[in-house]
XYZ file of C-alpha atoms in Angstrom:
702
model
C 22.949 6.378 -6.846
C 20.436 8.914 -5.517
C 17.923 7.859 -8.155
C 18.497 4.191 -7.383
C 17.941 4.739 -3.670
C 14.807 6.767 -4.362
C 13.456 3.994 -6.576
C 14.096 1.368 -3.888
C 12.579 3.514 -1.155
C 9.304 4.127 -3.014
C 9.124 0.620 -4.414
C 9.493 -1.190 -1.095
C 8.074 1.262 1.480
C 4.315 1.418 0.909
C 3.737 4.640 2.848
C 0.387 5.153 1.137
C -0.982 2.387 3.354
C -0.886 4.709 6.373
C -3.351 7.092 4.757
C -5.558 4.187 3.671
C -5.670 2.866 7.225
C -6.618 6.315 8.514
C -9.454 6.471 5.995
C -11.077 3.299 7.319
C -14.158 3.722 9.523
C -12.812 1.142 11.947
C -9.747 3.277 12.689
C -11.862 4.936 15.369
C -11.718 1.586 17.173
C -7.920 1.595 17.240
C -7.577 3.740 20.383
C -10.126 1.789 22.468
C -8.698 -1.492 21.196
C -5.188 -0.463 22.228
C -6.572 0.654 25.588
C -8.299 -2.711 25.981
C -5.117 -4.655 25.218
C -3.086 -2.456 27.574
C -5.662 -2.867 30.355
C -5.772 -6.627 29.916
C -1.989 -6.896 29.961
C -1.658 -4.682 33.037
C -4.195 -6.479 35.201
C -3.154 -9.924 34.016
C 0.221 -9.094 35.483
C -1.102 -7.384 38.640
C -4.141 -9.546 39.377
C -4.013 -12.870 37.491
C -6.759 -14.380 39.667
C -9.263 -12.073 38.018
C -8.771 -14.009 34.785
C -9.283 -17.468 36.217
C -12.285 -19.499 35.032
C -14.379 -18.351 37.987
C -13.217 -14.760 37.614
C -14.089 -14.658 33.921
C -17.570 -16.076 34.540
C -18.195 -13.464 37.220
C -16.844 -10.745 34.933
C -19.123 -11.865 32.118
C -22.170 -11.661 34.417
C -21.319 -8.068 35.226
C -20.529 -7.306 31.594
C -24.018 -8.403 30.544
C -25.810 -5.640 32.442
C -23.018 -3.041 32.387
C -22.462 -3.514 28.659
C -26.172 -2.962 27.974
C -26.053 0.238 29.995
C -23.110 1.502 27.948
C -24.936 0.580 24.726
C -28.006 2.444 26.019
C -25.934 5.563 26.609
C -24.255 5.115 23.217
C -27.611 5.375 21.449
C -28.205 8.731 23.134
C -24.670 9.989 22.496
C -24.856 9.120 18.785
C -27.868 11.448 18.575
C -25.733 14.217 20.056
C -27.097 13.968 23.616
C -26.068 12.703 27.033
C -27.940 10.931 29.826
C -26.589 11.532 33.321
C -29.752 10.033 34.809
C -28.984 6.541 33.576
C -27.888 5.337 37.034
C -31.130 6.547 38.663
C -33.255 5.028 35.869
C -31.339 1.788 36.329
C -32.095 1.785 40.066
C -35.824 2.407 39.466
C -35.938 -0.415 36.914
C -34.227 -2.844 39.340
C -36.738 -1.843 41.993
C -39.521 -2.527 39.500
C -38.415 -6.026 38.496
C -37.776 -7.098 42.092
C -41.126 -5.707 43.263
C -43.034 -7.385 40.447
C -41.429 -10.788 41.104
C -40.811 -10.924 44.858
C -43.663 -8.756 46.173
C -46.493 -8.838 43.643
C -45.769 -12.346 42.369
C -46.261 -11.407 38.736
C -45.166 -13.760 35.930
C -41.667 -13.181 34.627
C -42.784 -11.977 31.189
C -45.147 -9.387 32.632
C -42.484 -8.254 35.085
C -39.921 -7.792 32.309
C -42.410 -5.770 30.262
C -43.220 -3.612 33.271
C -39.521 -2.999 33.899
C -38.866 -2.074 30.283
C -41.942 0.154 30.442
C -40.586 2.031 33.464
C -37.280 2.541 31.643
C -39.116 3.710 28.518
C -41.248 6.112 30.588
C -38.213 7.666 32.243
C -36.483 7.894 28.876
C -39.605 9.474 27.388
C -39.532 12.205 30.040
C -35.966 13.045 29.060
C -36.916 12.743 25.371
C -39.797 15.200 25.649
C -37.743 17.743 27.587
C -34.682 17.489 25.336
C -36.207 16.508 21.995
C -39.457 18.457 21.829
C -38.898 21.247 24.373
C -35.236 21.569 23.248
C -33.718 21.851 26.713
C -29.998 21.261 27.246
C -29.259 17.555 27.574
C -26.581 17.930 30.242
C -28.605 20.108 32.622
C -31.872 18.296 31.937
C -30.552 14.827 32.720
C -28.692 16.192 35.726
C -32.034 17.390 37.080
C -33.856 14.148 36.220
C -31.015 12.232 37.878
C -31.931 13.967 41.146
C -35.677 13.536 40.600
C -35.516 9.830 39.709
C -33.125 9.198 42.592
C -35.463 10.938 44.985
C -38.384 8.806 43.789
C -36.284 5.689 44.341
C -35.320 6.727 47.864
C -38.965 7.460 48.695
C -40.211 4.075 47.482
C -37.362 1.758 48.476
C -37.806 1.925 52.300
C -41.404 0.809 51.904
C -40.579 -2.198 49.713
C -37.043 -3.160 50.686
C -37.947 -5.673 53.379
C -40.659 -7.314 51.278
C -38.253 -7.670 48.376
C -35.596 -9.305 50.535
C -38.106 -11.653 52.179
C -39.897 -12.574 48.951
C -38.828 -15.024 46.284
C -39.892 -15.683 42.710
C -41.110 -19.157 41.780
C -40.099 -18.772 38.120
C -37.807 -21.557 36.893
C -36.610 -19.339 34.055
C -35.618 -16.663 36.558
C -33.628 -19.210 38.542
C -31.947 -20.472 35.359
C -31.092 -16.924 34.393
C -29.548 -16.432 37.804
C -27.414 -19.580 38.032
C -27.250 -21.633 34.817
C -24.648 -21.456 32.041
C -24.450 -22.412 28.373
C -21.095 -23.446 26.932
C -19.489 -22.283 30.152
C -20.958 -18.779 30.017
C -23.950 -17.461 31.992
C -27.285 -17.152 30.252
C -27.179 -13.422 30.930
C -24.203 -12.812 28.645
C -25.875 -14.718 25.800
C -29.070 -12.714 26.205
C -27.134 -9.466 26.365
C -25.172 -10.489 23.267
C -28.358 -11.100 21.293
C -29.761 -7.724 22.363
C -26.508 -5.962 21.446
C -26.498 -7.670 18.052
C -30.022 -6.412 17.455
C -28.998 -2.880 18.431
C -25.997 -3.120 16.118
C -28.250 -4.069 13.196
C -30.608 -1.190 13.975
C -27.793 1.357 14.236
C -25.911 0.228 11.142
C -28.595 -1.132 8.828
C -31.892 0.642 9.576
C -33.297 4.017 8.635
C -33.600 4.943 12.313
C -29.907 4.217 12.866
C -28.883 6.343 9.881
C -31.154 9.162 11.007
C -29.696 8.937 14.500
C -26.170 9.443 13.149
C -27.340 12.245 10.857
C -28.975 14.101 13.754
C -25.888 13.690 15.906
C -23.606 14.797 13.092
C -25.532 17.997 12.398
C -29.076 18.739 13.496
C -29.579 21.628 11.089
C -28.404 19.566 8.126
C -30.552 16.628 9.225
C -33.575 18.922 9.492
C -32.905 20.350 6.041
C -32.709 16.778 4.714
C -36.253 16.143 5.919
C -35.476 14.169 9.073
C -37.825 14.719 12.017
C -35.058 15.700 14.400
C -37.164 16.091 17.536
C -38.814 12.721 17.077
C -35.462 11.006 16.499
C -34.012 12.537 19.689
C -37.128 11.511 21.632
C -36.898 7.923 20.370
C -33.190 7.808 21.218
C -33.942 8.486 24.894
C -36.868 6.047 24.902
C -34.658 3.333 23.366
C -31.993 4.063 25.960
C -34.579 3.674 28.711
C -35.747 0.309 27.360
C -32.163 -0.987 27.183
C -31.574 0.271 30.725
C -34.645 -1.674 31.848
C -33.335 -4.861 30.211
C -29.975 -4.340 31.908
C -31.842 -4.011 35.219
C -33.509 -7.384 34.599
C -30.110 -9.050 34.193
C -28.792 -7.293 37.294
C -31.811 -8.417 39.278
C -31.274 -12.010 38.159
C -27.628 -11.870 39.259
C -28.092 -10.143 42.624
C -31.739 -11.102 43.390
C -31.855 -8.044 45.603
C -31.705 -4.270 45.666
C -30.091 -1.852 48.093
C -30.234 1.780 49.119
C -27.057 2.563 47.161
C -28.004 0.716 43.979
C -27.075 2.789 40.937
C -25.317 5.507 42.941
C -22.444 6.939 40.914
C -23.061 4.445 38.113
C -23.290 7.207 35.504
C -19.579 7.964 35.972
C -18.555 4.448 34.974
C -21.031 4.287 32.082
C -19.994 7.626 30.615
C -16.318 6.709 31.037
C -16.857 3.407 29.246
C -18.720 5.032 26.345
C -16.090 7.718 25.760
C -13.233 5.275 26.374
C -14.781 3.078 23.704
C -14.608 5.896 21.172
C -18.212 7.101 21.216
C -17.710 10.780 20.519
C -19.112 13.479 22.761
C -20.036 15.562 19.745
C -22.488 12.996 18.378
C -22.761 11.273 15.024
C -20.177 8.538 15.664
C -20.426 5.432 17.786
C -21.165 1.729 17.615
C -21.994 -1.265 19.749
C -18.490 -2.681 19.340
C -16.974 0.538 20.657
C -19.361 0.551 23.603
C -18.503 -3.056 24.394
C -14.745 -2.418 24.340
C -15.158 0.556 26.648
C -17.350 -1.461 29.006
C -14.756 -4.221 29.248
C -11.965 -1.721 29.983
C -13.917 0.005 32.773
C -15.079 -3.285 34.330
C -11.545 -4.660 34.407
C -10.243 -1.443 35.970
C -13.014 -1.348 38.589
C -12.691 -5.024 39.556
C -8.922 -4.915 39.443
C -8.773 -1.912 41.781
C -11.244 -3.584 44.117
C -9.212 -6.785 44.253
C -6.056 -4.755 44.848
C -7.720 -3.192 47.887
C -7.981 0.328 46.485
C -10.516 2.270 48.533
C -13.732 3.676 47.024
C -12.773 7.387 46.822
C -9.385 6.549 45.314
C -10.968 4.204 42.769
C -13.496 6.892 41.841
C -10.692 9.395 41.394
C -8.806 6.993 39.102
C -11.958 6.405 37.081
C -12.466 10.166 36.848
C -8.926 10.629 35.552
C -9.551 7.940 32.946
C -12.725 9.787 31.896
C -10.766 13.035 31.610
C -8.093 11.359 29.484
C -10.707 9.676 27.278
C -12.549 12.969 26.752
C -9.281 14.705 25.870
C -8.343 12.023 23.346
C -11.840 12.093 21.855
C -11.814 15.849 21.333
C -8.283 15.923 19.924
C -8.871 12.927 17.653
C -12.093 14.287 16.215
C -10.443 17.647 15.576
C -7.203 16.357 14.049
C -8.028 13.070 12.337
C -9.197 14.763 9.146
C -6.075 16.928 9.065
C -3.859 13.893 9.562
C -5.684 11.986 6.842
C -5.483 14.918 4.459
C -1.748 15.270 5.001
C -0.963 11.574 4.550
C -3.436 10.064 2.071
C -1.902 11.408 -1.138
C 1.273 9.395 -1.495
C 3.298 10.070 -4.674
C 5.689 7.424 -5.895
C 8.795 7.522 -8.061
C 7.904 7.243 -11.732
C 10.204 8.016 -14.641
C 8.924 8.484 -18.162
C 11.144 8.071 -21.187
C 12.618 11.030 -23.013
C 9.809 13.175 -24.337
C 9.491 12.638 -28.112
C 9.852 15.578 -30.433
C 6.787 17.092 -32.079
C 8.643 19.213 -34.644
C 9.015 18.776 -38.414
C 9.846 15.233 -39.487
C 8.480 13.728 -36.288
C 5.580 11.246 -36.400
C 3.862 13.684 -34.014
C 4.530 16.789 -36.105
C 2.301 19.657 -35.015
C -0.346 20.927 -37.447
C -3.550 22.879 -37.169
C -6.022 20.573 -38.900
C -8.654 21.047 -36.167
C -8.573 24.833 -36.361
C -11.785 25.331 -38.341
C -13.759 22.130 -37.750
C -17.529 22.168 -37.455
C -18.877 22.616 -33.926
C -21.919 20.728 -32.614
C -23.971 21.787 -29.607
C -21.864 24.778 -28.648
C -22.965 25.855 -25.150
C -25.664 23.161 -25.120
C -23.656 20.318 -23.625
C -21.177 20.377 -20.750
C -18.407 17.813 -20.513
C -19.026 15.316 -23.357
C -16.216 12.987 -22.254
C -17.086 10.377 -24.900
C -19.213 10.442 -28.034
C -20.821 7.596 -29.962
C -23.116 7.262 -32.973
C -25.835 4.713 -33.659
C -26.611 3.010 -36.971
C -28.886 5.899 -38.018
C -26.230 8.546 -37.459
C -27.636 9.984 -34.231
C -24.933 11.308 -31.905
C -24.881 10.557 -28.159
C -22.803 11.984 -25.319
C -23.098 12.369 -21.574
C -23.035 15.685 -19.755
C -21.825 16.581 -16.276
C -25.420 16.850 -15.020
C -26.139 13.129 -15.283
C -27.901 13.151 -18.674
C -27.270 11.329 -21.933
C -27.863 13.835 -24.742
C -28.995 12.700 -28.192
C -28.224 14.939 -31.192
C -30.473 13.984 -34.092
C -28.751 13.064 -37.323
C -27.746 13.691 -39.919
C -27.093 17.385 -39.195
C -27.079 17.162 -35.348
C -28.721 20.559 -35.017
C -31.489 19.487 -32.650
C -31.096 17.518 -29.453
C -32.997 15.991 -26.561
C -32.276 14.318 -23.234
C -32.163 10.652 -24.221
C -31.859 9.305 -20.653
C -30.939 10.410 -17.154
C -28.383 8.228 -15.390
C -27.705 10.476 -12.399
C -23.944 10.484 -12.955
C -21.443 11.589 -15.577
C -21.780 9.219 -18.543
C -18.200 8.534 -19.642
C -16.856 5.879 -22.038
C -19.719 4.198 -23.922
C -20.578 1.965 -26.861
C -23.500 0.196 -28.519
C -23.877 -3.579 -28.315
C -25.179 -5.703 -31.184
C -28.802 -5.224 -29.973
C -28.689 -1.426 -29.938
C -28.310 -1.032 -26.182
C -26.143 1.925 -25.186
C -23.714 0.734 -22.523
C -21.456 3.111 -20.648
C -19.417 3.817 -17.556
C -20.991 6.236 -15.091
C -18.475 7.963 -12.852
C -18.876 7.022 -9.215
C -21.756 4.650 -9.986
C -20.740 1.726 -12.186
C -21.527 0.151 -15.553
C -25.000 1.018 -16.897
C -27.128 0.241 -19.936
C -29.722 2.390 -21.689
C -32.109 0.247 -23.743
C -33.682 1.384 -27.037
C -36.809 2.007 -24.936
C -34.675 4.436 -22.856
C -34.804 2.348 -19.721
C -31.703 2.843 -17.559
C -30.431 -0.487 -16.181
C -27.551 -0.988 -13.766
C -25.337 -3.810 -14.961
C -22.760 -3.780 -12.163
C -21.368 -1.439 -9.551
C -18.995 -3.713 -7.654
C -16.419 -6.458 -7.967
C -15.197 -9.088 -5.507
C -12.957 -7.354 -3.015
C -9.222 -7.875 -3.201
C -8.305 -9.523 0.142
C -4.935 -7.733 0.113
C -6.447 -4.268 -0.228
C -6.839 -2.048 2.828
C -9.361 0.260 1.246
C -12.636 -1.183 -0.013
C -12.004 -1.718 -3.721
C -15.228 -3.639 -4.301
C -17.335 -0.562 -5.121
C -16.523 1.075 -8.445
C -15.233 4.609 -7.890
C -14.152 5.755 -11.340
C -15.224 3.420 -14.165
C -13.889 5.187 -17.217
C -14.112 3.559 -20.653
C -15.428 0.284 -21.995
C -15.792 -1.897 -25.059
C -17.595 -5.104 -25.878
C -15.778 -8.261 -26.958
C -17.149 -10.259 -29.919
C -18.610 -12.843 -27.505
C -20.566 -10.152 -25.616
C -18.343 -9.754 -22.570
C -17.855 -6.153 -21.515
C -14.359 -5.011 -20.611
C -14.023 -1.677 -18.879
C -11.395 0.289 -17.021
C -11.519 1.700 -13.530
C -8.970 4.479 -13.655
C -8.320 4.530 -9.907
C -9.596 2.694 -6.848
C -8.412 5.453 -4.481
C -10.036 8.562 -5.941
C -13.352 9.626 -7.400
C -14.649 11.934 -10.122
C -13.840 15.081 -8.175
C -10.295 14.115 -7.187
C -8.876 12.112 -10.089
C -6.125 14.724 -10.592
C -4.630 13.584 -7.295
C -4.088 10.178 -8.858
C -1.930 11.935 -11.440
C 0.178 13.358 -8.614
C 0.627 9.847 -7.212
C 1.161 7.956 -10.519
C 1.212 4.857 -8.330
C -0.796 2.376 -10.355
C -4.173 2.435 -8.645
C -6.246 1.351 -11.647
C -7.481 -1.925 -13.073
C -9.295 -3.620 -15.959
C -12.594 -5.334 -15.200
C -14.749 -7.806 -17.097
C -18.525 -8.027 -16.837
C -20.182 -11.106 -18.351
C -23.864 -10.412 -19.151
C -24.545 -14.133 -19.528
C -23.625 -14.956 -15.937
C -24.031 -11.385 -14.598
C -20.661 -11.684 -12.881
C -17.957 -9.059 -12.533
C -14.284 -9.720 -11.936
C -11.007 -7.839 -12.007
C -8.729 -9.173 -14.745
C -5.728 -6.833 -14.463
C -4.536 -4.755 -11.502
C -1.997 -2.047 -10.673
C -2.212 -0.093 -13.908
C -1.380 3.620 -14.020
C -4.751 5.282 -14.659
C -6.054 2.808 -17.271
C -8.433 4.693 -19.509
C -9.460 3.979 -23.108
C -10.290 0.412 -24.141
C -10.935 -1.094 -27.572
C -11.485 -4.795 -28.212
C -9.787 -6.322 -31.230
C -11.596 -8.508 -33.722
C -9.441 -11.530 -32.873
C -11.748 -12.211 -29.913
C -8.883 -12.685 -27.492
C -7.197 -9.312 -26.908
C -7.775 -5.602 -26.422
C -5.808 -2.365 -26.460
C -5.899 -0.103 -23.427
C -4.339 3.230 -22.547
C -2.545 4.110 -19.331
C -2.868 7.848 -19.130
C -0.163 8.922 -16.679
C 2.254 6.319 -18.068
C 1.800 7.770 -21.611
C 1.565 4.310 -23.133
C -0.759 1.914 -24.945
C -0.642 -1.805 -24.202
C -2.280 -4.978 -25.441
C -3.945 -7.345 -22.990
C -4.854 -10.927 -23.904
C -8.002 -12.064 -22.118
C -8.238 -15.345 -24.045
C -6.125 -17.607 -26.240
C -2.622 -19.002 -25.752
C -1.338 -15.678 -24.361
C -4.183 -15.261 -21.895
C -3.283 -12.969 -19.007
C -0.229 -11.391 -20.638
C 0.347 -7.707 -21.343
C 2.457 -6.471 -24.258
C 3.569 -2.857 -24.827
C 2.270 -1.459 -28.107
C 3.062 2.243 -28.081
C 5.185 3.705 -25.296
C 6.533 7.133 -24.453
C 3.827 9.192 -26.121
C 4.200 13.001 -26.138
C 0.901 13.362 -24.297
C -1.558 11.592 -22.062
C -3.780 9.090 -23.920
C -7.459 8.983 -23.058
C -9.966 7.061 -25.179
C -9.119 4.788 -28.107
C -11.499 3.724 -30.889
C -11.579 2.027 -34.287
C -10.746 3.684 -37.588
C -12.248 2.831 -40.991
C -8.915 1.610 -42.367
C -8.470 -1.030 -39.648
C -6.301 1.130 -37.430
C -7.097 3.019 -34.229
C -7.673 6.617 -33.183
C -6.232 7.738 -29.848
C -7.099 11.001 -28.073
C -4.366 12.848 -26.172
C -6.160 14.991 -23.628
C -3.017 16.782 -22.419
C 0.617 17.171 -23.386
C 3.710 16.423 -21.364
C 5.989 19.205 -20.153
C 9.662 18.934 -19.123
C 8.920 20.267 -15.650
C 6.144 17.750 -14.967
C 8.253 14.872 -16.307
C 11.033 15.866 -13.937
C 8.580 16.187 -11.022
C 7.556 12.554 -11.536
C 11.027 11.577 -10.309
C 10.680 13.781 -7.213
C 7.934 12.167 -5.106
C 8.922 14.021 -1.930
C 8.598 17.331 -3.769
C 5.150 16.371 -5.090
C 4.123 15.404 -1.566
C 5.150 18.821 -0.256
C 3.221 20.423 -3.090
C -0.016 18.710 -2.021
C 0.500 19.909 1.556
C 1.212 23.530 0.716
C -0.697 24.253 -2.479
C -4.410 24.033 -3.220
C -5.444 21.370 -5.779
C -6.343 24.099 -8.263
C -2.677 25.137 -8.357
C -1.038 21.701 -8.613
C 1.610 21.246 -11.273
C -0.345 19.720 -14.108
C -0.229 18.672 -17.740
C -0.703 21.154 -20.581
C -4.360 20.731 -21.536
C -4.535 23.857 -23.721
C -3.984 21.998 -26.980
C -5.920 19.215 -28.644
C -4.423 16.198 -30.377
C -5.601 12.935 -31.912
C -3.230 10.337 -33.294
C -3.787 7.237 -35.414
C -1.830 4.048 -34.735
C -1.858 0.490 -36.008
C -1.786 -2.689 -33.906
C 2.018 -2.512 -33.821
C 1.931 0.953 -32.256
C 3.257 2.785 -35.308
C 1.991 6.368 -35.543
C 0.265 6.865 -38.913
C -1.311 10.288 -38.581
C -1.735 13.197 -36.175
C -4.460 15.825 -35.969
C -3.800 18.908 -33.846
C -5.580 21.967 -32.570
C -2.294 23.614 -31.655
C -3.810 26.856 -30.473
C -6.654 25.215 -28.574
C -9.320 27.370 -30.183
C -11.979 24.719 -30.793
C -10.918 21.498 -29.148
C -8.353 21.664 -26.415
C -8.110 18.668 -24.109
C -9.686 16.065 -26.399
C -10.733 12.987 -24.442
C -12.468 10.956 -27.157
C -13.095 10.678 -30.870
C -15.368 8.479 -32.965
C -15.197 7.936 -36.738
C -18.488 7.730 -38.640
C -19.096 7.997 -42.418
C -15.957 9.943 -43.196
C -16.039 12.261 -40.189
C -14.296 12.233 -36.839
C -16.450 13.369 -33.904
C -14.508 14.836 -30.989
C -15.435 14.961 -27.303
C -13.778 16.591 -24.316
C -14.554 16.308 -20.625
C -13.679 20.010 -20.158
C -15.395 21.225 -23.343
C -18.868 22.623 -23.995
C -19.131 21.370 -27.573
C -18.558 18.384 -29.855
C -16.272 18.713 -32.870
C -16.842 17.298 -36.353
C -13.736 16.883 -38.516
C -13.818 15.643 -42.116
C -11.173 12.931 -42.592
C -9.471 13.241 -45.994
C -9.847 10.031 -47.984
C -11.919 8.176 -45.383
C -14.689 5.759 -46.386
C -17.927 7.815 -46.450
C -20.075 4.724 -45.798
C -18.102 3.215 -42.918
C -19.734 2.951 -39.489
C -18.239 1.407 -36.404
C -21.356 -0.603 -35.555
C -21.625 -2.237 -38.977
C -17.899 -2.876 -39.169
C -17.768 -4.555 -35.766
C -21.177 -6.203 -35.424
C -22.069 -6.654 -39.089
C -25.776 -6.485 -39.900
C -26.831 -8.116 -36.610
């Protein structure tokens, strides 16, 4: 009964989704979004008139300029700075636009440029002091707040009357002040276009990426070659320009300026930015976050005003909101990674069959045939996960440094770097034209031409709409083979983990892998089979409609039909193996070699039925000390299409070839690879065809 309840619990309660949600970048928007919904609900109940048609139009006019101010501050905060002078700069820019239009009579375009120029100049002053002279942002902008405010108070009395008495004759200015489009003021449309442009710059441009890098860590950004001081300077200049544009929209709405314009505005802007989730520490922030924070603060301010809350009390409430937002920001930044780390790995209940015997009389009887095999490239290659030979007998394998190594036949004594892919070259094979095609961990499916040109074939698939994590980018493409019609089928062992954390998928044993098909004729990639338990080795059968594939943690080999009357079906071929199957390849007698890279143990088999225990293990033990398979022995088995075990080859003591991940037969020899090994093995197969090659057998003389 306990086992049955455990099965039901882990089958129907997808607790791994919580960790996947926490891993999403947009989870940072969850807190401001909840705050926005709560604020809307509260003031809809307390002050419903604020959300009438007239109230929403008025709110949108305010949001246009206030939202731009929050976006302006966001740009600075992403770079790791702060701008307390934004209210004073805003006041100077409003004074500029009103003077240019109502006093000097300048054209609207010139006036807007002058206003943006004043904002840029003020921002440049802050940028020079903070970026190039490396002064503290908080104290510097506090000082410039006082200076800019003093300049405003010196100039305003001399121009105030003229501004009030004057009037612009620009029709566009009047339209900006009063007209609407689709029921919304022009100002909100203009502000929306500007915010969209800022969003593109922050998320899609080099400057935006550099801004986040500088905010995330200035020393690291400097070491990466980023001109940190220039980026900080440009952040303040950009903020000043956006502040100037916000002042233009404010001037169009109010058509006036007062002695208290901009006073205390920095409190609301900073509150909105932090409330929106723009972190005080720098490196994280977006336009959408800024906009959500701006809406929350505007609703609170207008709602308190309509409720008759006096100015000092409203300021105190806004200050408390700022304090709460800052507290949540600091605690979230500090603890989110810990929460994600403690919840992302989510083991499930998985029961293997009774472990088969490997003693005398068993199909898997232990021997020591690999004890004294020939060794190729000892100490010269690291991590040859898969090996393959061309028609001339040259041997190829990838290393962990991103190279494809070529050992020259027939003796394989000398070698060279055949190509550099930049990632670990895993399962590979030659097509009928002599192109070497392989899976590159963390990168995708790649091809190396006979001219040694490295070509990316595919690195993504259409995203599964039901997946929370982004499963479009290939994280761990593992092994591949080519169908007779040229289509390439390859496995992605897991969509949740990468090359450096694949062992955590073994702890989960959830079924995070899939089979993928790439069609070189149409250059399209699609997932053909999902939810497999670490699918690994693949070999296409000559029937042109099916393939064999291994599921490592499930200790089984299955047959998948990609064409024909059984298209889409999966049939078990060989289940309940004594070890964990990795790659699978053709044998000269029409059967198939399968590498077992590790052997099952009773304790690990039992742990697979104790998901809560495995979860506690990941929380209390370092990954290096996880309970793991026995990878100290090497084993290769031979099976037929029915899954019958025909032969076994062991290195029982693990002297030469422990943890075998691949093998390839060629002219009477079996070549052995291992992702943890620093050599390639060469084993003479008794009675094997000395002229047989995989390429000729599969592709003929083409």
